[in-house]
Amino acid sequence: MSALEIIAVIISLIGVTLTIQRNMWCWWFNFLACALYAYFFFTIKLYGETILQFFFIVMNIYGFYYWLKGKRQDHVIRIESIAKTTVLTQMVIAMVFGLLFGLILKHFTDAAVPMLDSQLVAFSLLATYWTSRKHIATWILWIFVNIIYVGMFIYKEVFLTAGLYAAFVGLATYGWWQWQQVKQKQQLQI
């Protein structure tokens, strides 16, 4: 456990908590957490996770912009629906991307767990995209992805980060519940 990992965990928890609250500051805390984790993951040979952090940085900029210009209701971020066919299509695309990325990691790097790492990267990107688009389904996907992350980080013996992702499971569950409550209120006001 390093000082870098401890700081990254704290900043990450703040970022996710602010995301649940639909607070615009979430994007800046998440941006900083990604930068810290990019370096940390590189040091433990999780190259997919390292690259993912750079995508997350770009998605944080996009998410901030989209939320800023997006629909607002009573000065809070309005939650949007997503069609089931869109969910399925995007999940298949993520799975194929994860497979292709995994093969690259497996054959061209010394990545620790290339196939698992790459699938987690693909589905994390999808979940982040859904978050930026304010889709409530993001929280369900994050629950499943984070459960698998816990196992991978335990395997890599980065227990503080495994604990962070276990906390993310709880936060994602709370986020889903919180956004459900907000969405119900939004529907009553239509």
PDB file of C-alpha atoms in Angstrom:
ATOM      1  CA  MET A   1       0.000   0.000   0.000  1.00  0.00           C
ATOM      2  CA  SER A   2       1.549   3.275  -1.152  1.00  0.00           C
ATOM      3  CA  ALA A   3       0.768   6.912  -0.419  1.00  0.00           C
ATOM      4  CA  LEU A   4      -0.251   7.242  -4.071  1.00  0.00           C
ATOM      5  CA  GLU A   5      -2.809   4.449  -3.718  1.00  0.00           C
ATOM      6  CA  ILE A   6      -4.203   5.957  -0.502  1.00  0.00           C
ATOM      7  CA  ILE A   7      -4.648   9.406  -2.077  1.00  0.00           C
ATOM      8  CA  ALA A   8      -6.183   7.901  -5.236  1.00  0.00           C
ATOM      9  CA  VAL A   9      -8.670   5.935  -3.122  1.00  0.00           C
ATOM     10  CA  ILE A  10      -9.766   9.028  -1.181  1.00  0.00           C
ATOM     11  CA  ILE A  11     -10.144  11.182  -4.311  1.00  0.00           C
ATOM     12  CA  SER A  12     -12.047   8.345  -6.047  1.00  0.00           C
ATOM     13  CA  LEU A  13     -14.513   8.007  -3.184  1.00  0.00           C
ATOM     14  CA  ILE A  14     -15.188  11.739  -3.235  1.00  0.00           C
ATOM     15  CA  GLY A  15     -15.697  11.660  -7.019  1.00  0.00           C
ATOM     16  CA  VAL A  16     -18.177   8.780  -6.978  1.00  0.00           C
ATOM     17  CA  THR A  17     -20.083  10.271  -4.043  1.00  0.00           C
ATOM     18  CA  LEU A  18     -20.431  13.556  -5.936  1.00  0.00           C
ATOM     19  CA  THR A  19     -21.573  11.632  -9.041  1.00  0.00           C
ATOM     20  CA  ILE A  20     -24.348   9.979  -7.034  1.00  0.00           C
ATOM     21  CA  GLN A  21     -25.404  13.435  -5.863  1.00  0.00           C
ATOM     22  CA  ARG A  22     -25.372  14.637  -9.488  1.00  0.00           C
ATOM     23  CA  ASN A  23     -22.892  17.347  -8.483  1.00  0.00           C
ATOM     24  CA  MET A  24     -20.859  18.892 -11.313  1.00  0.00           C
ATOM     25  CA  TRP A  25     -17.694  18.755  -9.168  1.00  0.00           C
ATOM     26  CA  CYS A  26     -17.708  14.972  -9.595  1.00  0.00           C
ATOM     27  CA  TRP A  27     -16.046  15.291 -12.976  1.00  0.00           C
ATOM     28  CA  TRP A  28     -13.016  17.161 -11.600  1.00  0.00           C
ATOM     29  CA  PHE A  29     -12.468  14.775  -8.692  1.00  0.00           C
ATOM     30  CA  ASN A  30     -12.867  11.801 -11.034  1.00  0.00           C
ATOM     31  CA  PHE A  31     -10.396  13.435 -13.451  1.00  0.00           C
ATOM     32  CA  LEU A  32      -7.760  13.705 -10.702  1.00  0.00           C
ATOM     33  CA  ALA A  33      -8.427  10.161  -9.476  1.00  0.00           C
ATOM     34  CA  CYS A  34      -7.927   8.840 -13.014  1.00  0.00           C
ATOM     35  CA  ALA A  35      -4.603  10.602 -13.381  1.00  0.00           C
ATOM     36  CA  LEU A  36      -3.374   9.156 -10.088  1.00  0.00           C
ATOM     37  CA  TYR A  37      -4.606   5.657 -10.885  1.00  0.00           C
ATOM     38  CA  ALA A  38      -3.106   5.720 -14.384  1.00  0.00           C
ATOM     39  CA  TYR A  39       0.351   5.881 -12.871  1.00  0.00           C
ATOM     40  CA  PHE A  40      -0.465   3.413 -10.093  1.00  0.00           C
ATOM     41  CA  PHE A  41      -1.869   0.768 -12.467  1.00  0.00           C
ATOM     42  CA  PHE A  42       1.138   1.135 -14.751  1.00  0.00           C
ATOM     43  CA  THR A  43       3.427   0.298 -11.841  1.00  0.00           C
ATOM     44  CA  ILE A  44       1.581  -2.997 -11.218  1.00  0.00           C
ATOM     45  CA  LYS A  45       1.410  -3.997 -14.904  1.00  0.00           C
ATOM     46  CA  LEU A  46      -2.327  -3.545 -15.375  1.00  0.00           C
ATOM     47  CA  TYR A  47      -1.844  -1.858 -18.735  1.00  0.00           C
ATOM     48  CA  GLY A  48      -5.473  -2.070 -19.760  1.00  0.00           C
ATOM     49  CA  GLU A  49      -6.417  -0.227 -16.589  1.00  0.00           C
ATOM     50  CA  THR A  50      -3.665   2.315 -17.272  1.00  0.00           C
ATOM     51  CA  ILE A  51      -5.006   3.045 -20.746  1.00  0.00           C
ATOM     52  CA  LEU A  52      -8.550   3.059 -19.360  1.00  0.00           C
ATOM     53  CA  GLN A  53      -7.645   5.907 -17.022  1.00  0.00           C
ATOM     54  CA  PHE A  54      -6.699   8.072 -20.014  1.00  0.00           C
ATOM     55  CA  PHE A  55     -10.040   7.289 -21.655  1.00  0.00           C
ATOM     56  CA  PHE A  56     -11.709   8.130 -18.346  1.00  0.00           C
ATOM     57  CA  ILE A  57      -9.953  11.498 -18.355  1.00  0.00           C
ATOM     58  CA  VAL A  58     -11.386  12.251 -21.808  1.00  0.00           C
ATOM     59  CA  MET A  59     -14.824  10.976 -20.720  1.00  0.00           C
ATOM     60  CA  ASN A  60     -14.682  13.205 -17.634  1.00  0.00           C
ATOM     61  CA  ILE A  61     -14.205  16.235 -19.871  1.00  0.00           C
ATOM     62  CA  TYR A  62     -17.041  15.034 -22.121  1.00  0.00           C
ATOM     63  CA  GLY A  63     -19.294  14.247 -19.152  1.00  0.00           C
ATOM     64  CA  PHE A  64     -18.678  17.647 -17.609  1.00  0.00           C
ATOM     65  CA  TYR A  65     -19.546  19.342 -20.898  1.00  0.00           C
ATOM     66  CA  TYR A  66     -22.626  17.179 -21.493  1.00  0.00           C
ATOM     67  CA  TRP A  67     -23.968  17.682 -17.963  1.00  0.00           C
ATOM     68  CA  LEU A  68     -23.267  21.413 -18.166  1.00  0.00           C
ATOM     69  CA  LYS A  69     -25.207  21.882 -21.389  1.00  0.00           C
ATOM     70  CA  GLY A  70     -27.740  19.152 -20.627  1.00  0.00           C
ATOM     71  CA  LYS A  71     -31.308  19.353 -19.491  1.00  0.00           C
ATOM     72  CA  ARG A  72     -31.763  20.584 -15.945  1.00  0.00           C
ATOM     73  CA  GLN A  73     -34.724  20.488 -13.692  1.00  0.00           C
ATOM     74  CA  ASP A  74     -34.728  22.540 -10.480  1.00  0.00           C
ATOM     75  CA  HIS A  75     -30.975  23.117 -10.982  1.00  0.00           C
ATOM     76  CA  VAL A  76     -30.080  19.420 -10.811  1.00  0.00           C
ATOM     77  CA  ILE A  77     -29.010  17.059 -13.553  1.00  0.00           C
ATOM     78  CA  ARG A  78     -31.981  15.391 -15.258  1.00  0.00           C
ATOM     79  CA  ILE A  79     -31.762  11.591 -15.528  1.00  0.00           C
ATOM     80  CA  GLU A  80     -32.376  10.123 -19.002  1.00  0.00           C
ATOM     81  CA  SER A  81     -33.799   6.774 -20.121  1.00  0.00           C
ATOM     82  CA  ILE A  82     -32.067   4.301 -22.449  1.00  0.00           C
ATOM     83  CA  ALA A  83     -33.732   1.780 -24.763  1.00  0.00           C
ATOM     84  CA  LYS A  84     -33.182  -1.934 -24.110  1.00  0.00           C
ATOM     85  CA  THR A  85     -32.033  -2.472 -27.695  1.00  0.00           C
ATOM     86  CA  THR A  86     -29.424   0.257 -27.237  1.00  0.00           C
ATOM     87  CA  VAL A  87     -28.242  -1.397 -24.024  1.00  0.00           C
ATOM     88  CA  LEU A  88     -27.851  -4.786 -25.732  1.00  0.00           C
ATOM     89  CA  THR A  89     -26.146  -3.364 -28.819  1.00  0.00           C
ATOM     90  CA  GLN A  90     -23.676  -1.343 -26.790  1.00  0.00           C
ATOM     91  CA  MET A  91     -22.909  -4.304 -24.509  1.00  0.00           C
ATOM     92  CA  VAL A  92     -22.119  -6.532 -27.497  1.00  0.00           C
ATOM     93  CA  ILE A  93     -19.851  -3.816 -28.913  1.00  0.00           C
ATOM     94  CA  ALA A  94     -18.094  -3.551 -25.535  1.00  0.00           C
ATOM     95  CA  MET A  95     -17.621  -7.327 -25.396  1.00  0.00           C
ATOM     96  CA  VAL A  96     -16.081  -7.452 -28.884  1.00  0.00           C
ATOM     97  CA  PHE A  97     -13.837  -4.468 -28.130  1.00  0.00           C
ATOM     98  CA  GLY A  98     -12.750  -6.145 -24.891  1.00  0.00           C
ATOM     99  CA  LEU A  99     -11.874  -9.355 -26.722  1.00  0.00           C
ATOM    100  CA  LEU A 100      -9.822  -7.555 -29.383  1.00  0.00           C
ATOM    101  CA  PHE A 101      -8.063  -5.386 -26.816  1.00  0.00           C
ATOM    102  CA  GLY A 102      -7.367  -8.473 -24.693  1.00  0.00           C
ATOM    103  CA  LEU A 103      -5.707 -10.231 -27.601  1.00  0.00           C
ATOM    104  CA  ILE A 104      -3.469  -7.211 -28.162  1.00  0.00           C
ATOM    105  CA  LEU A 105      -2.500  -7.101 -24.486  1.00  0.00           C
ATOM    106  CA  LYS A 106      -1.911 -10.859 -24.412  1.00  0.00           C
ATOM    107  CA  HIS A 107       0.329 -10.982 -27.466  1.00  0.00           C
ATOM    108  CA  PHE A 108       2.178  -7.653 -27.285  1.00  0.00           C
ATOM    109  CA  THR A 109       2.667  -6.875 -23.572  1.00  0.00           C
ATOM    110  CA  ASP A 110       3.577  -8.524 -20.318  1.00  0.00           C
ATOM    111  CA  ALA A 111       0.144  -7.638 -18.885  1.00  0.00           C
ATOM    112  CA  ALA A 112      -0.725  -9.483 -15.695  1.00  0.00           C
ATOM    113  CA  VAL A 113      -4.279 -10.570 -16.628  1.00  0.00           C
ATOM    114  CA  PRO A 114      -4.857  -9.387 -20.204  1.00  0.00           C
ATOM    115  CA  MET A 115      -8.264 -10.880 -21.039  1.00  0.00           C
ATOM    116  CA  LEU A 116      -9.948 -10.008 -17.750  1.00  0.00           C
ATOM    117  CA  ASP A 117      -8.331  -6.578 -17.701  1.00  0.00           C
ATOM    118  CA  SER A 118      -9.497  -5.830 -21.242  1.00  0.00           C
ATOM    119  CA  GLN A 119     -13.113  -6.883 -20.633  1.00  0.00           C
ATOM    120  CA  LEU A 120     -13.246  -4.764 -17.496  1.00  0.00           C
ATOM    121  CA  VAL A 121     -11.838  -1.856 -19.492  1.00  0.00           C
ATOM    122  CA  ALA A 122     -14.486  -2.260 -22.192  1.00  0.00           C
ATOM    123  CA  PHE A 123     -17.405  -2.417 -19.789  1.00  0.00           C
ATOM    124  CA  SER A 124     -16.004   0.394 -17.652  1.00  0.00           C
ATOM    125  CA  LEU A 125     -15.857   2.588 -20.743  1.00  0.00           C
ATOM    126  CA  LEU A 126     -19.463   1.733 -21.506  1.00  0.00           C
ATOM    127  CA  ALA A 127     -20.545   2.465 -17.930  1.00  0.00           C
ATOM    128  CA  THR A 128     -18.691   5.791 -18.009  1.00  0.00           C
ATOM    129  CA  TYR A 129     -20.365   6.697 -21.288  1.00  0.00           C
ATOM    130  CA  TRP A 130     -23.749   5.882 -19.762  1.00  0.00           C
ATOM    131  CA  THR A 131     -22.893   8.035 -16.743  1.00  0.00           C
ATOM    132  CA  SER A 132     -22.004  10.957 -19.010  1.00  0.00           C
ATOM    133  CA  ARG A 133     -25.365  10.512 -20.784  1.00  0.00           C
ATOM    134  CA  LYS A 134     -27.161  10.395 -17.400  1.00  0.00           C
ATOM    135  CA  HIS A 135     -28.571   6.883 -17.965  1.00  0.00           C
ATOM    136  CA  ILE A 136     -29.697   5.201 -14.752  1.00  0.00           C
ATOM    137  CA  ALA A 137     -28.545   1.837 -16.169  1.00  0.00           C
ATOM    138  CA  THR A 138     -24.969   2.965 -15.529  1.00  0.00           C
ATOM    139  CA  TRP A 139     -25.295   2.016 -11.861  1.00  0.00           C
ATOM    140  CA  ILE A 140     -26.368  -1.580 -12.559  1.00  0.00           C
ATOM    141  CA  LEU A 141     -23.432  -2.063 -14.927  1.00  0.00           C
ATOM    142  CA  TRP A 142     -21.046  -0.508 -12.399  1.00  0.00           C
ATOM    143  CA  ILE A 143     -22.251  -2.923  -9.710  1.00  0.00           C
ATOM    144  CA  PHE A 144     -21.332  -5.962 -11.810  1.00  0.00           C
ATOM    145  CA  VAL A 145     -18.082  -4.507 -13.146  1.00  0.00           C
ATOM    146  CA  ASN A 146     -16.900  -3.463  -9.686  1.00  0.00           C
ATOM    147  CA  ILE A 147     -17.604  -6.895  -8.191  1.00  0.00           C
ATOM    148  CA  ILE A 148     -15.282  -8.418 -10.784  1.00  0.00           C
ATOM    149  CA  TYR A 149     -12.712  -5.681 -10.204  1.00  0.00           C
ATOM    150  CA  VAL A 150     -12.599  -6.607  -6.511  1.00  0.00           C
ATOM    151  CA  GLY A 151     -11.541 -10.131  -7.447  1.00  0.00           C
ATOM    152  CA  MET A 152      -8.909  -8.942  -9.896  1.00  0.00           C
ATOM    153  CA  PHE A 153      -7.385  -6.525  -7.392  1.00  0.00           C
ATOM    154  CA  ILE A 154      -7.317  -9.185  -4.688  1.00  0.00           C
ATOM    155  CA  TYR A 155      -5.511 -11.434  -7.169  1.00  0.00           C
ATOM    156  CA  LYS A 156      -3.009  -8.604  -7.816  1.00  0.00           C
ATOM    157  CA  GLU A 157      -2.664  -8.121  -4.042  1.00  0.00           C
ATOM    158  CA  VAL A 158      -3.621  -4.442  -4.090  1.00  0.00           C
ATOM    159  CA  PHE A 159      -5.990  -4.780  -1.197  1.00  0.00           C
ATOM    160  CA  LEU A 160      -6.707  -1.100  -0.583  1.00  0.00           C
ATOM    161  CA  THR A 161      -7.837  -0.698  -4.188  1.00  0.00           C
ATOM    162  CA  ALA A 162      -9.843  -3.940  -3.858  1.00  0.00           C
ATOM    163  CA  GLY A 163     -11.498  -2.377  -0.813  1.00  0.00           C
ATOM    164  CA  LEU A 164     -12.194   0.784  -2.806  1.00  0.00           C
ATOM    165  CA  TYR A 165     -13.938  -1.228  -5.507  1.00  0.00           C
ATOM    166  CA  ALA A 166     -15.912  -3.129  -2.868  1.00  0.00           C
ATOM    167  CA  ALA A 167     -17.031   0.280  -1.592  1.00  0.00           C
ATOM    168  CA  PHE A 168     -17.858   1.200  -5.194  1.00  0.00           C
ATOM    169  CA  VAL A 169     -20.270  -1.754  -5.287  1.00  0.00           C
ATOM    170  CA  GLY A 170     -22.110  -0.268  -2.322  1.00  0.00           C
ATOM    171  CA  LEU A 171     -21.935   3.254  -3.726  1.00  0.00           C
ATOM    172  CA  ALA A 172     -23.212   2.075  -7.113  1.00  0.00           C
ATOM    173  CA  THR A 173     -26.121   0.332  -5.401  1.00  0.00           C
ATOM    174  CA  TYR A 174     -26.889   3.517  -3.495  1.00  0.00           C
ATOM    175  CA  GLY A 175     -26.432   5.557  -6.688  1.00  0.00           C
ATOM    176  CA  TRP A 176     -28.952   3.383  -8.505  1.00  0.00           C
ATOM    177  CA  TRP A 177     -31.457   3.774  -5.654  1.00  0.00           C
ATOM    178  CA  GLN A 178     -30.846   7.529  -5.424  1.00  0.00           C
ATOM    179  CA  TRP A 179     -31.243   8.085  -9.165  1.00  0.00           C
ATOM    180  CA  GLN A 180     -34.398   5.916  -9.147  1.00  0.00           C
ATOM    181  CA  GLN A 181     -35.905   8.263  -6.557  1.00  0.00           C
ATOM    182  CA  VAL A 182     -34.984  11.323  -8.613  1.00  0.00           C
ATOM    183  CA  LYS A 183     -36.293   9.765 -11.827  1.00  0.00           C
ATOM    184  CA  GLN A 184     -39.644   9.012 -10.182  1.00  0.00           C
ATOM    185  CA  LYS A 185     -39.915  12.637  -9.059  1.00  0.00           C
ATOM    186  CA  GLN A 186     -39.019  13.814 -12.557  1.00  0.00           C
ATOM    187  CA  GLN A 187     -41.759  11.648 -14.069  1.00  0.00           C
ATOM    188  CA  LEU A 188     -44.335  13.071 -11.650  1.00  0.00           C
ATOM    189  CA  GLN A 189     -43.413  16.593 -12.723  1.00  0.00           C
ATOM    190  CA  ILE A 190     -43.866  15.939 -16.438  1.00  0.00           C
TER     191      ILE A 190
END
